Coordinates of N, CA and C in Angstrom, one line a residue:
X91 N 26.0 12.5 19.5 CA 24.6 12.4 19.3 C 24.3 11.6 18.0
X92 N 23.5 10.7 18.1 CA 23.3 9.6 16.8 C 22.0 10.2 16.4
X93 N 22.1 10.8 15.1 CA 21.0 12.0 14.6 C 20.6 10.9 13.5
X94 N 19.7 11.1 12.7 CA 19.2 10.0 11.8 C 18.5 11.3 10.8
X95 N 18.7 11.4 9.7 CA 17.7 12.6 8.6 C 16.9 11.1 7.8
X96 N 15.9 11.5 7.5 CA 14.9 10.7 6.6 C 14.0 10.9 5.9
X97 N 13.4 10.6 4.8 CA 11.9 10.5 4.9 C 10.7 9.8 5.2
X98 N 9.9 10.1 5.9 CA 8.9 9.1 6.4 C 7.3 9.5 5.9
X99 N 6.8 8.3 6.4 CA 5.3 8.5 6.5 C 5.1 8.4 7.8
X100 N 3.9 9.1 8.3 CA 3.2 8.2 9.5 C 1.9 6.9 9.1
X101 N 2.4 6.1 9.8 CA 1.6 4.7 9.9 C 0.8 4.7 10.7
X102 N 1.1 4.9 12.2 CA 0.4 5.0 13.3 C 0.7 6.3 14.4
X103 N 0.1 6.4 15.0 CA 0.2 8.0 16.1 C -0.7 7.3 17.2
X104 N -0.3 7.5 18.6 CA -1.3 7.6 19.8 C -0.4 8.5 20.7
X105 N -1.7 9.1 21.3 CA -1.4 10.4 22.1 C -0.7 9.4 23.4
X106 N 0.5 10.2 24.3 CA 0.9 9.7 25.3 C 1.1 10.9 26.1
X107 N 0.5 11.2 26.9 CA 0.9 12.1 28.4 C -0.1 13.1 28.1
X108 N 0.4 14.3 28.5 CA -0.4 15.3 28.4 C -0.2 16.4 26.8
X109 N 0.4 16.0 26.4 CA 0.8 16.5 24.9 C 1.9 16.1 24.0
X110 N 2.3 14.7 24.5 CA 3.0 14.3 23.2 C 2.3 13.0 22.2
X111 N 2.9 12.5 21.5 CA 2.2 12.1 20.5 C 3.8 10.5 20.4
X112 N 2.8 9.2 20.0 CA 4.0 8.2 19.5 C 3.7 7.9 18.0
X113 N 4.6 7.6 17.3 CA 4.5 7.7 15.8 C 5.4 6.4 15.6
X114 N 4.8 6.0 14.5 CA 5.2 4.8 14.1 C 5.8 5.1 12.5
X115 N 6.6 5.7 11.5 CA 7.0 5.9 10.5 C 7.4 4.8 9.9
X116 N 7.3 5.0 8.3 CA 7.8 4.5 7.3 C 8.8 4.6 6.6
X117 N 10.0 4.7 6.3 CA 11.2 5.3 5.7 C 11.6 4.1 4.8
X118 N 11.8 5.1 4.2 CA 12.5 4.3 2.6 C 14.0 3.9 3.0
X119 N 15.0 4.0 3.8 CA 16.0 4.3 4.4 C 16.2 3.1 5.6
X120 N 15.4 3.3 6.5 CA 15.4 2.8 7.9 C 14.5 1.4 8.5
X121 N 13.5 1.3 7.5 CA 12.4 1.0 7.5 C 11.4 1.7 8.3
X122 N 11.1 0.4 9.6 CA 10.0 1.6 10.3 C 10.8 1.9 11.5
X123 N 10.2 3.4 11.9 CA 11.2 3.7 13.0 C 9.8 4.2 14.2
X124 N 10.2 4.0 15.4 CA 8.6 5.0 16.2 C 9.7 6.0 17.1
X125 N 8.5 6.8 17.1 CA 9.7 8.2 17.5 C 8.8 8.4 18.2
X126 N 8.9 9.6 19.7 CA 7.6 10.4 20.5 C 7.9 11.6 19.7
X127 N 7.5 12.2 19.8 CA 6.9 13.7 19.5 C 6.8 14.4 20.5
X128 N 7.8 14.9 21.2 CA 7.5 15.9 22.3 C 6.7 17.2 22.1
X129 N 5.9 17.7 23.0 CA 4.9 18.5 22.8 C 4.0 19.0 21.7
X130 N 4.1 17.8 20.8 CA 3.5 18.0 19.6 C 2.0 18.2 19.5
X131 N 1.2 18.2 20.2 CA -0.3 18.1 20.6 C -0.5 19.7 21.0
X132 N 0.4 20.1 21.3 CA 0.0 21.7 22.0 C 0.3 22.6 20.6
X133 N -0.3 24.0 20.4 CA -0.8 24.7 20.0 C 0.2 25.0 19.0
X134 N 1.2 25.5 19.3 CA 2.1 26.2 18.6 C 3.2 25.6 18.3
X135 N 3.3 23.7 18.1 CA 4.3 23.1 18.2 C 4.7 23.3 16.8
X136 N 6.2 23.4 16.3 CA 6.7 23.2 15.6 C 7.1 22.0 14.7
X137 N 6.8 20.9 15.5 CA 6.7 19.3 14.8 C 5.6 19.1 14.6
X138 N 4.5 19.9 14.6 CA 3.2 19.0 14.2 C 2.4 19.2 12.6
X139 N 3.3 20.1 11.7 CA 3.0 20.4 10.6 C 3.7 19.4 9.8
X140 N 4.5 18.9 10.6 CA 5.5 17.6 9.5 C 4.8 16.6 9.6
X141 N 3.8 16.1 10.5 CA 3.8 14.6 10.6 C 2.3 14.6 10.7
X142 N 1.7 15.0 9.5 CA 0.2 14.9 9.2 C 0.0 13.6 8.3
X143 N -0.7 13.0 8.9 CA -1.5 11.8 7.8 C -1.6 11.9 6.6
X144 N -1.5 11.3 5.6 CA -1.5 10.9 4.4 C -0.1 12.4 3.8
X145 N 0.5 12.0 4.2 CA 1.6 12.9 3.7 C 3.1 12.5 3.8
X146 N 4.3 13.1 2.9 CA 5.6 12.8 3.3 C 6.0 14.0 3.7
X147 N 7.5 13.6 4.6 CA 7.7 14.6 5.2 C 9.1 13.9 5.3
X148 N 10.0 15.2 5.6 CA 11.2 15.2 6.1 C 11.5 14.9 7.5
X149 N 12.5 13.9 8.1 CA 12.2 14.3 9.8 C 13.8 14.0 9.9
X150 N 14.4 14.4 11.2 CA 15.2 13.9 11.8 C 15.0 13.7 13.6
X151 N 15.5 12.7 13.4 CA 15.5 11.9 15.0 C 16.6 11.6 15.6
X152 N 16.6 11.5 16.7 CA 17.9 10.8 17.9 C 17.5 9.9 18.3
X153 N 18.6 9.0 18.3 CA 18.2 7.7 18.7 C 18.5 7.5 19.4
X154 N 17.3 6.4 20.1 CA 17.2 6.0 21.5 C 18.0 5.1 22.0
X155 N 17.8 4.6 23.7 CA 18.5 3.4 23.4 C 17.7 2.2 23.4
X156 N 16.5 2.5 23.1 CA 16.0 1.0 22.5 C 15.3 1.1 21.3
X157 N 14.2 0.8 21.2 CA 13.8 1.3 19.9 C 12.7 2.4 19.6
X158 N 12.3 3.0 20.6 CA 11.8 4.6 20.6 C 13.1 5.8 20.3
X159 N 12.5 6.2 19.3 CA 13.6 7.4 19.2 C 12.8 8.9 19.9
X160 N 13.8 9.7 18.9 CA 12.9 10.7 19.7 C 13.2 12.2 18.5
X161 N 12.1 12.4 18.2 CA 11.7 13.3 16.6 C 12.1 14.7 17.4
X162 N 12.8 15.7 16.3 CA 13.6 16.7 16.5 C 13.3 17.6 15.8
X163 N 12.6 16.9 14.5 CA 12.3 18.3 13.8 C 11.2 17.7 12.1
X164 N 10.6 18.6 11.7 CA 10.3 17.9 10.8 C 9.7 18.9 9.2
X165 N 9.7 18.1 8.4 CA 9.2 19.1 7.3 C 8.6 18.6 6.2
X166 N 7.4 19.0 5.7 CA 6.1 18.7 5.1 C 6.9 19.0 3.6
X167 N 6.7 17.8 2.9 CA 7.0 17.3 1.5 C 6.0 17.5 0.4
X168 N 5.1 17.3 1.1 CA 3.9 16.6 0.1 C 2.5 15.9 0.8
X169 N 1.7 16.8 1.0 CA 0.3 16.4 1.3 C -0.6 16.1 0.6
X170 N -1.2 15.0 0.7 CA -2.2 14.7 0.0 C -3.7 15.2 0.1
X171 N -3.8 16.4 0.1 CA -5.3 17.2 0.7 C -6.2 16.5 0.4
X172 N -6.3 15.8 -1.4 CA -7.6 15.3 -1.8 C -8.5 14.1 -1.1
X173 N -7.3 13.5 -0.3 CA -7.5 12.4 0.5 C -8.5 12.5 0.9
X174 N -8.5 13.7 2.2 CA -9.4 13.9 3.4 C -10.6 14.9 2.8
X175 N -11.1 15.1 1.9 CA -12.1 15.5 1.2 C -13.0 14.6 0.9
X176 N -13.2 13.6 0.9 CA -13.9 12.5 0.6 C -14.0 11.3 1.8
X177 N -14.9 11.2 2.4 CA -15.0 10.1 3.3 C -14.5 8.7 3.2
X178 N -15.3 8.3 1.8 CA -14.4 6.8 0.9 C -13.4 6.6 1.1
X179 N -12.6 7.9 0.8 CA -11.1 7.8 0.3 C -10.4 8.3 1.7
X180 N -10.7 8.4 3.2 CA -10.1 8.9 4.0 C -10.1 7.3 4.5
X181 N -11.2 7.1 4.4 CA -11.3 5.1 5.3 C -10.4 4.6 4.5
X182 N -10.6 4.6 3.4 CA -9.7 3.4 2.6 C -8.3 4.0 2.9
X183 N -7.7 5.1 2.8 CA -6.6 5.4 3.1 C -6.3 4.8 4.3
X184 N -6.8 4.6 5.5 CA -6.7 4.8 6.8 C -6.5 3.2 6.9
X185 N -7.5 2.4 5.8 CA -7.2 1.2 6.2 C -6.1 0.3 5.4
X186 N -5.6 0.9 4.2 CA -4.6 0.2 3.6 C -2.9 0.5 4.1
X187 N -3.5 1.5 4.6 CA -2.0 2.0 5.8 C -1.9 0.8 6.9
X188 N -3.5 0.5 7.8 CA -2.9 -0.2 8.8 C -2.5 -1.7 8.0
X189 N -3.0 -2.2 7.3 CA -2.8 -3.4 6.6 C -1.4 -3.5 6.0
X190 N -0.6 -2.5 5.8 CA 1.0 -2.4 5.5 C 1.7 -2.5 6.9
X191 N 1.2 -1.8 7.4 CA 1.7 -1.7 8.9 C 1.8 -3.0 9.5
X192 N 0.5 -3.6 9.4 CA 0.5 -5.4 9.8 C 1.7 -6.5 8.9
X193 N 1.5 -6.0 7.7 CA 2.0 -7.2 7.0 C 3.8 -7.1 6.7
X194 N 4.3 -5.8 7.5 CA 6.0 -5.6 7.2 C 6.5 -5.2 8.4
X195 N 7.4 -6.1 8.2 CA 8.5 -6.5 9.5 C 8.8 -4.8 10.0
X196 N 10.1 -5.1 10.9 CA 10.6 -3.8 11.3 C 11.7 -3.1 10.5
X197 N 11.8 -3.7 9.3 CA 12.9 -3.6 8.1 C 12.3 -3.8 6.7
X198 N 11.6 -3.6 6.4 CA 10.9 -3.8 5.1 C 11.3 -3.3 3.8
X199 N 11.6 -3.5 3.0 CA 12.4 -2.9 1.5 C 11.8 -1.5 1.3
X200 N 12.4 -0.8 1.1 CA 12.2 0.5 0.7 C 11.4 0.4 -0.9
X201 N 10.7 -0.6 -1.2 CA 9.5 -0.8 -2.2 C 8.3 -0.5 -1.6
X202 N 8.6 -0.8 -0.1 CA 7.2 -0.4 0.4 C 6.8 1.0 0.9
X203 N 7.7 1.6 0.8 CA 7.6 3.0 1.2 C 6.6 3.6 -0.4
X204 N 7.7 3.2 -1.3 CA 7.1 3.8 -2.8 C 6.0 3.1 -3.1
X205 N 5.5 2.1 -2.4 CA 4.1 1.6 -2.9 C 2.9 2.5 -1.9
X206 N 3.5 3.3 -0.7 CA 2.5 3.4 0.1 C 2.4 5.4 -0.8
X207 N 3.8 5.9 -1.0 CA 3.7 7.1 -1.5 C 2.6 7.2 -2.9
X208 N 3.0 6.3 -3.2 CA 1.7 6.3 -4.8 C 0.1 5.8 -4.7
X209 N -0.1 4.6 -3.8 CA -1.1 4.9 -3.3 C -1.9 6.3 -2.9
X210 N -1.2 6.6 -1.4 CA -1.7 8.1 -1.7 C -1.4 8.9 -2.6
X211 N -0.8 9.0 -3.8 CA -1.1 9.7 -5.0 C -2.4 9.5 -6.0
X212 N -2.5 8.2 -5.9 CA -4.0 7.4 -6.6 C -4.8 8.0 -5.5
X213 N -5.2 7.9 -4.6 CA -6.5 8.1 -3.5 C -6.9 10.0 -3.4
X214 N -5.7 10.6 -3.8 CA -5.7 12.1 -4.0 C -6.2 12.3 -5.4
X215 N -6.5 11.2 -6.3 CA -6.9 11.7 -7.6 C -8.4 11.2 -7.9
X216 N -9.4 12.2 -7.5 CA -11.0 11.6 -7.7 C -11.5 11.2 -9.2
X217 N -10.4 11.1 -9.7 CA -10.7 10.1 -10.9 C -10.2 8.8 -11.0
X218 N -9.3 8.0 -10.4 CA -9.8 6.9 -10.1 C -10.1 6.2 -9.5
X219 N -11.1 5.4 -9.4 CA -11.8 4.6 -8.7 C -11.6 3.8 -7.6
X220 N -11.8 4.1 -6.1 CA -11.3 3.5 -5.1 C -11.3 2.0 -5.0
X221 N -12.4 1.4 -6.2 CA -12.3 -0.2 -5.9 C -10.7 -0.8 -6.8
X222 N -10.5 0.0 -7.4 CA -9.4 -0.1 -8.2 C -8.2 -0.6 -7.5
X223 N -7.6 1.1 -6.9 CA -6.6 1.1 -5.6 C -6.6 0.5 -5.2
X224 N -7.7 -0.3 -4.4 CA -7.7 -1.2 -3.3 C -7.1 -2.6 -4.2
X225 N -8.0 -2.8 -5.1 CA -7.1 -4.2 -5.3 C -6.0 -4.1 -6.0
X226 N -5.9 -3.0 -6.8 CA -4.2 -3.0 -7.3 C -3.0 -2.9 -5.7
X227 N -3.8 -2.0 -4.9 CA -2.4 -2.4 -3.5 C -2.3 -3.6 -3.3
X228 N -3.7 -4.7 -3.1 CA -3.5 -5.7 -2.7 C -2.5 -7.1 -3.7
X229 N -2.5 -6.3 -5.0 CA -1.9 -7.2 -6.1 C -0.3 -7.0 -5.2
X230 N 0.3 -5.7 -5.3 CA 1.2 -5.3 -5.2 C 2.1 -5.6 -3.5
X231 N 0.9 -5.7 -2.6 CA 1.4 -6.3 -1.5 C 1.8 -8.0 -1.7
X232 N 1.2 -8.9 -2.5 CA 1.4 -10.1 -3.2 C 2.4 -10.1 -3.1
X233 N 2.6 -9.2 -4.5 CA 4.2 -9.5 -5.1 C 5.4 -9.0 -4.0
X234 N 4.8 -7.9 -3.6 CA 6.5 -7.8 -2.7 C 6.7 -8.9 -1.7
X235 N 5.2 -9.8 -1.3 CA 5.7 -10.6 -0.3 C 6.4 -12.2 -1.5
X236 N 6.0 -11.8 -2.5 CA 6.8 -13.0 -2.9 C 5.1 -14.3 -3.5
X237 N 4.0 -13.3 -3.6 CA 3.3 -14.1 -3.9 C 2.1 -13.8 -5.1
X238 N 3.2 -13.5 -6.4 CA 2.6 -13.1 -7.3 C 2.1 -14.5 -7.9
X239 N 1.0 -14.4 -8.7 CA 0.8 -15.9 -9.5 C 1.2 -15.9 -10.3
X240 N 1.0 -17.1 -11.0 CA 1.1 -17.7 -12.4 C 0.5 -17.1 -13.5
X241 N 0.7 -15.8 -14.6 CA 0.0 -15.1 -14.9 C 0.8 -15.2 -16.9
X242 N 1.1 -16.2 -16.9 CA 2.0 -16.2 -18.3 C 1.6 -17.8 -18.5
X243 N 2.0 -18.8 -18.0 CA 1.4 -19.8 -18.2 C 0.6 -20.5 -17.4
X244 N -0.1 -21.9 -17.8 CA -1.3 -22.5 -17.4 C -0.9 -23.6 -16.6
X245 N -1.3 -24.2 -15.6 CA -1.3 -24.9 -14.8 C -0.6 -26.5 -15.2
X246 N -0.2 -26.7 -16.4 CA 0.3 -27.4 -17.4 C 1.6 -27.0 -18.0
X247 N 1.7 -25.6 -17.9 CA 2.8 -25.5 -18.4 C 2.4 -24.4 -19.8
X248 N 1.3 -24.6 -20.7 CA 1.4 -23.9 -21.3 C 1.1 -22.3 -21.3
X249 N 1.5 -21.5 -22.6 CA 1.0 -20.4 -22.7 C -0.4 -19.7 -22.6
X250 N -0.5 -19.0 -21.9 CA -1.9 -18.8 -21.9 C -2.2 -17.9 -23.1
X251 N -3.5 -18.1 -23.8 CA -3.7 -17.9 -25.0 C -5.0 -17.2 -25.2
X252 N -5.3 -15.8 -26.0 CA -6.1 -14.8 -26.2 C -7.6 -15.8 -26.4
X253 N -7.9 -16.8 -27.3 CA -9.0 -17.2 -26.9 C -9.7 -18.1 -26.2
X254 N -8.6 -18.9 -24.9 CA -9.0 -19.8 -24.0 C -9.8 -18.9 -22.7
X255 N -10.7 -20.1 -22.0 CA -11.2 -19.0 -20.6 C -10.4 -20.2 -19.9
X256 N -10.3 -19.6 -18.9 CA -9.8 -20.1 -17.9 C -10.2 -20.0 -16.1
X257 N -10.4 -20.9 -15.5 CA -10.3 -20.8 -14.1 C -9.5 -20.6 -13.0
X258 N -9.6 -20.8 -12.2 CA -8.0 -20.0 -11.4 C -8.0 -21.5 -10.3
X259 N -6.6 -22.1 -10.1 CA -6.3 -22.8 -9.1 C -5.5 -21.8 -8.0
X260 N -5.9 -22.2 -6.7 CA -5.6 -21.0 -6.1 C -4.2 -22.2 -5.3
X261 N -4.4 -23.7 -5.4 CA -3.2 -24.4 -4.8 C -1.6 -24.1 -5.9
X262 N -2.3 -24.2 -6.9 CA -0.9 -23.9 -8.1 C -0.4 -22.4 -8.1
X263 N -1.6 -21.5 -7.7 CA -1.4 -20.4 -8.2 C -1.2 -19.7 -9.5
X264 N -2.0 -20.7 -10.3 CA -1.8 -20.6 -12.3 C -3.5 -20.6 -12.4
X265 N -3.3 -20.2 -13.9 CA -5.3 -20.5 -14.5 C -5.2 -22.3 -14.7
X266 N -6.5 -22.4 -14.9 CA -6.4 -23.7 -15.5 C -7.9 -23.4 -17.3
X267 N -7.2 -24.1 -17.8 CA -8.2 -23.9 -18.8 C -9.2 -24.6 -19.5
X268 N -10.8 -24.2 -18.4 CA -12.0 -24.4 -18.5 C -12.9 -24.3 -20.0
X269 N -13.6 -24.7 -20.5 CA -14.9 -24.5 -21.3 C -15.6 -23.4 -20.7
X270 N -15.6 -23.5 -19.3 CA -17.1 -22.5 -18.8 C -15.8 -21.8 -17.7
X271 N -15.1 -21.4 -17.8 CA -14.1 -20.6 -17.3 C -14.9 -19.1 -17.0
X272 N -14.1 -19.0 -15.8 CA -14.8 -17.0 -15.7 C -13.9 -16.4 -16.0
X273 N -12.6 -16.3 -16.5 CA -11.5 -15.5 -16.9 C -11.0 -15.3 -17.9
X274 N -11.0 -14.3 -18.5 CA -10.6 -14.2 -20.5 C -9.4 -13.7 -20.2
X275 N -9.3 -13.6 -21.1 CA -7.4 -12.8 -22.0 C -7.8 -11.0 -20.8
X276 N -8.8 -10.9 -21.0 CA -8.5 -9.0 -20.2 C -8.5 -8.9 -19.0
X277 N -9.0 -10.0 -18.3 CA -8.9 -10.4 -16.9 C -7.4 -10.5 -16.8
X278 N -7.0 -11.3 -17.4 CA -5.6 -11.8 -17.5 C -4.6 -10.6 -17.8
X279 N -5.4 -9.6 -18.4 CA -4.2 -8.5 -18.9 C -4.5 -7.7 -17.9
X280 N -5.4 -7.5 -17.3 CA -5.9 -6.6 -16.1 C -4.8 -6.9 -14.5
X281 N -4.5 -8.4 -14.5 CA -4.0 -8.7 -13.4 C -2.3 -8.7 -13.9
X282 N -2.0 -9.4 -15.0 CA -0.7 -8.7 -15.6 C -0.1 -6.9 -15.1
X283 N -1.0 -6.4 -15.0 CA -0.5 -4.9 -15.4 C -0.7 -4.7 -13.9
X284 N -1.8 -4.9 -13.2 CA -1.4 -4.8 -12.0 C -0.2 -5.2 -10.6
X285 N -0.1 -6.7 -11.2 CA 0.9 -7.0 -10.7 C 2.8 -6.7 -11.3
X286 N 2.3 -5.9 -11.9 CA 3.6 -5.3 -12.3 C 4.0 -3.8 -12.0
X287 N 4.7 -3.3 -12.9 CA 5.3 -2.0 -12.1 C 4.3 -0.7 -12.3
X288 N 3.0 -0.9 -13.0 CA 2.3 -0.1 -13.3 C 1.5 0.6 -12.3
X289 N 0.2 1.8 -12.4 CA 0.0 2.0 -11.3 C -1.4 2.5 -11.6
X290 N -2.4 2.8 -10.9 CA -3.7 2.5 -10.9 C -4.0 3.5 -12.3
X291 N -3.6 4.7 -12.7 CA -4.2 5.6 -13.7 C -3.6 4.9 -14.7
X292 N -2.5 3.9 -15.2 CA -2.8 3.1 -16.5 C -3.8 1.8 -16.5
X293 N -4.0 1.3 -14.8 CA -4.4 0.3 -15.3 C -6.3 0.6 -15.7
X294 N -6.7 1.9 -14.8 CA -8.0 2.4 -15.4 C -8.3 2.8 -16.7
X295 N -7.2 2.3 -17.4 CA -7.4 2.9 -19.1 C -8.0 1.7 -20.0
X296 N -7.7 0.3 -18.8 CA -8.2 -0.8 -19.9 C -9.8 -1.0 -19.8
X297 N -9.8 -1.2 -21.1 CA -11.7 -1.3 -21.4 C -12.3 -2.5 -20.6
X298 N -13.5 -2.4 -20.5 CA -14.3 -2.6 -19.6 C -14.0 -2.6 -18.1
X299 N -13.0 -1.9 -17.6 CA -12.4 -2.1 -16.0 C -13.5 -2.2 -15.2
X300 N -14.5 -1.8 -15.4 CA -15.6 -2.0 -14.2 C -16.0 -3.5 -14.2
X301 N -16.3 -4.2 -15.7 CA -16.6 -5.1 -15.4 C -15.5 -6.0 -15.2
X302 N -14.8 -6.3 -15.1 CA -13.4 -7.3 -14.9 C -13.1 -6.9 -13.6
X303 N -14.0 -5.9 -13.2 CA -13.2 -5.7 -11.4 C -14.3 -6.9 -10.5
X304 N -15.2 -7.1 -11.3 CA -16.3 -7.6 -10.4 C -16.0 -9.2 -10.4
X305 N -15.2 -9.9 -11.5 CA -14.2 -10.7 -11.2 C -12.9 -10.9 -10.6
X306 N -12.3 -10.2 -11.0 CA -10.9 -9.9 -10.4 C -10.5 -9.4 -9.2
X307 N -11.6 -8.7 -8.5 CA -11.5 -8.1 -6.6 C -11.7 -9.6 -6.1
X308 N -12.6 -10.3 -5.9 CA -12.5 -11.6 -5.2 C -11.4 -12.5 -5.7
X309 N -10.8 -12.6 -6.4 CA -9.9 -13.6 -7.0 C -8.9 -13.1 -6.1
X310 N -8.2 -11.7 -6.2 CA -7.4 -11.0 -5.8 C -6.9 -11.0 -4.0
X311 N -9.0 -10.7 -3.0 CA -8.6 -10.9 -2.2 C -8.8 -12.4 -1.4
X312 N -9.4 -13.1 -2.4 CA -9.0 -14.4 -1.6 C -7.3 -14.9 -1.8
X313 N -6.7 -14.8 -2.5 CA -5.3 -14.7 -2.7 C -4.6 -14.0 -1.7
X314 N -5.2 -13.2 -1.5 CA -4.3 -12.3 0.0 C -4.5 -12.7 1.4
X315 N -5.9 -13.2 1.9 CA -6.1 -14.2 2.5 C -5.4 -15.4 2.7
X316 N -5.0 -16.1 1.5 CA -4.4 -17.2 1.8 C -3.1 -17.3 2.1
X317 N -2.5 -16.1 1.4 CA -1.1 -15.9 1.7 C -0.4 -15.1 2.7
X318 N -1.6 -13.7 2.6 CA -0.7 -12.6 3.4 C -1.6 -12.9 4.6
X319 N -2.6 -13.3 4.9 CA -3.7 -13.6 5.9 C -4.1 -11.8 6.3
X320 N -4.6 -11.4 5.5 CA -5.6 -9.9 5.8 C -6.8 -10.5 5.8

């Protein structure tokens, strides 16, 4: 028997038959795997406390012989309750899941499992701000596809410097540096820290984050657009 132990998320779920359930998981391990869920829909199933939305969980599976497996057991890690308390934060959850789901192969680095677990750790904390999340995931889906910008030097080559403004070329992927520029040194430190290993409750510490979001969310998703095409 080819048994598989893991940890997963669920990504996707649709009901099939009269009480099973298909799942589409995340694993740090496997990448994605889709398993059915036998009788998971009925009342007293044993697999249906492991494989709750916005949560990790332990599972083991058998594998199939194509690429449906088939889930055997499972066990609840870590739920994110605060999620589903809030409407905002249940949509935005719901839609930065399918947008990972879209944009990673059937093998994806086990970066993206740890970028989807922290996310829901940010979205479970009603102190930071969901416009935040949103565009710090979308920095961070960038970079893992390989499409972080130019965030150290200028479109020239030089250093970018605390009191130039700068514009953004979105063909170079660098600033360029304007007179009547919309982007300062905190913009620039704002998108630094996001595109790096940090995670939304440092980057809500930098001063004025409300106002530099109202620049930096469009910059961010037309960049994702062009690259990851969301």
């Amino acid at each position: 028997m080819n048994q598989l132990k893991t940890t997963g998320i669920v990504l996707s779920r649709t009901n099939y038959g009269e009480a099973d359930r298909i799942l589409t998981m995340l694993t740090p391990d496997y990448g994605k795997l889709r398993a059915i869920a036998r009788g998971v829909r009925r009342e007293k199933s044993k697999l249906a406390g492991g494989i709750e939305l916005f949560s990790i969980s332990q599972i083991s599976l058998i594998r199939g012989r194509g690429e449906l497996n088939t889930l055997i057991s499972t066990r609840l890690i870590k739920h994110y309750g605060n999620i589903v308390k809030d409407l905002g934060r249940t949509m935005l959850a719901y839609e930065l899941i399918k947008q990972l789901n879209r944009v990673t192969e059937d093998e994806p680095e086990p970066e993206y499992f740890e970028l989807l677990q922290n996310t829901f750790s940010a979205l479970d904390d009603p102190t930071i701000d969901t416009n935040l999340i949103k565009v710090w995931f979308a920095m961070q889906l960038l970079r893992l596809g390989g499409h972080t910008p130019n965030i150290q030097t200028d479109v020239a080559g030089n250093k970018l410097v605390l009191d130039d403004i700068y514009n953004f070329d979105f063909e170079s992927m660098s600033f360029v540096s304007m007179p009547n520029g919309r982007f300062t040194a905190n913009h620039i430190k704002l998108l630094r820290l996001g595109f790096g290993p940090y995670q939304p409750k440092v980057l809500q510490q930098v001063g004025g984050i409300d106002s530099l979001l109202i620049d930096v969310i469009p910059l961010v998703q037309t960049m994702l657009k062009t690259h990851i095409r969301l």
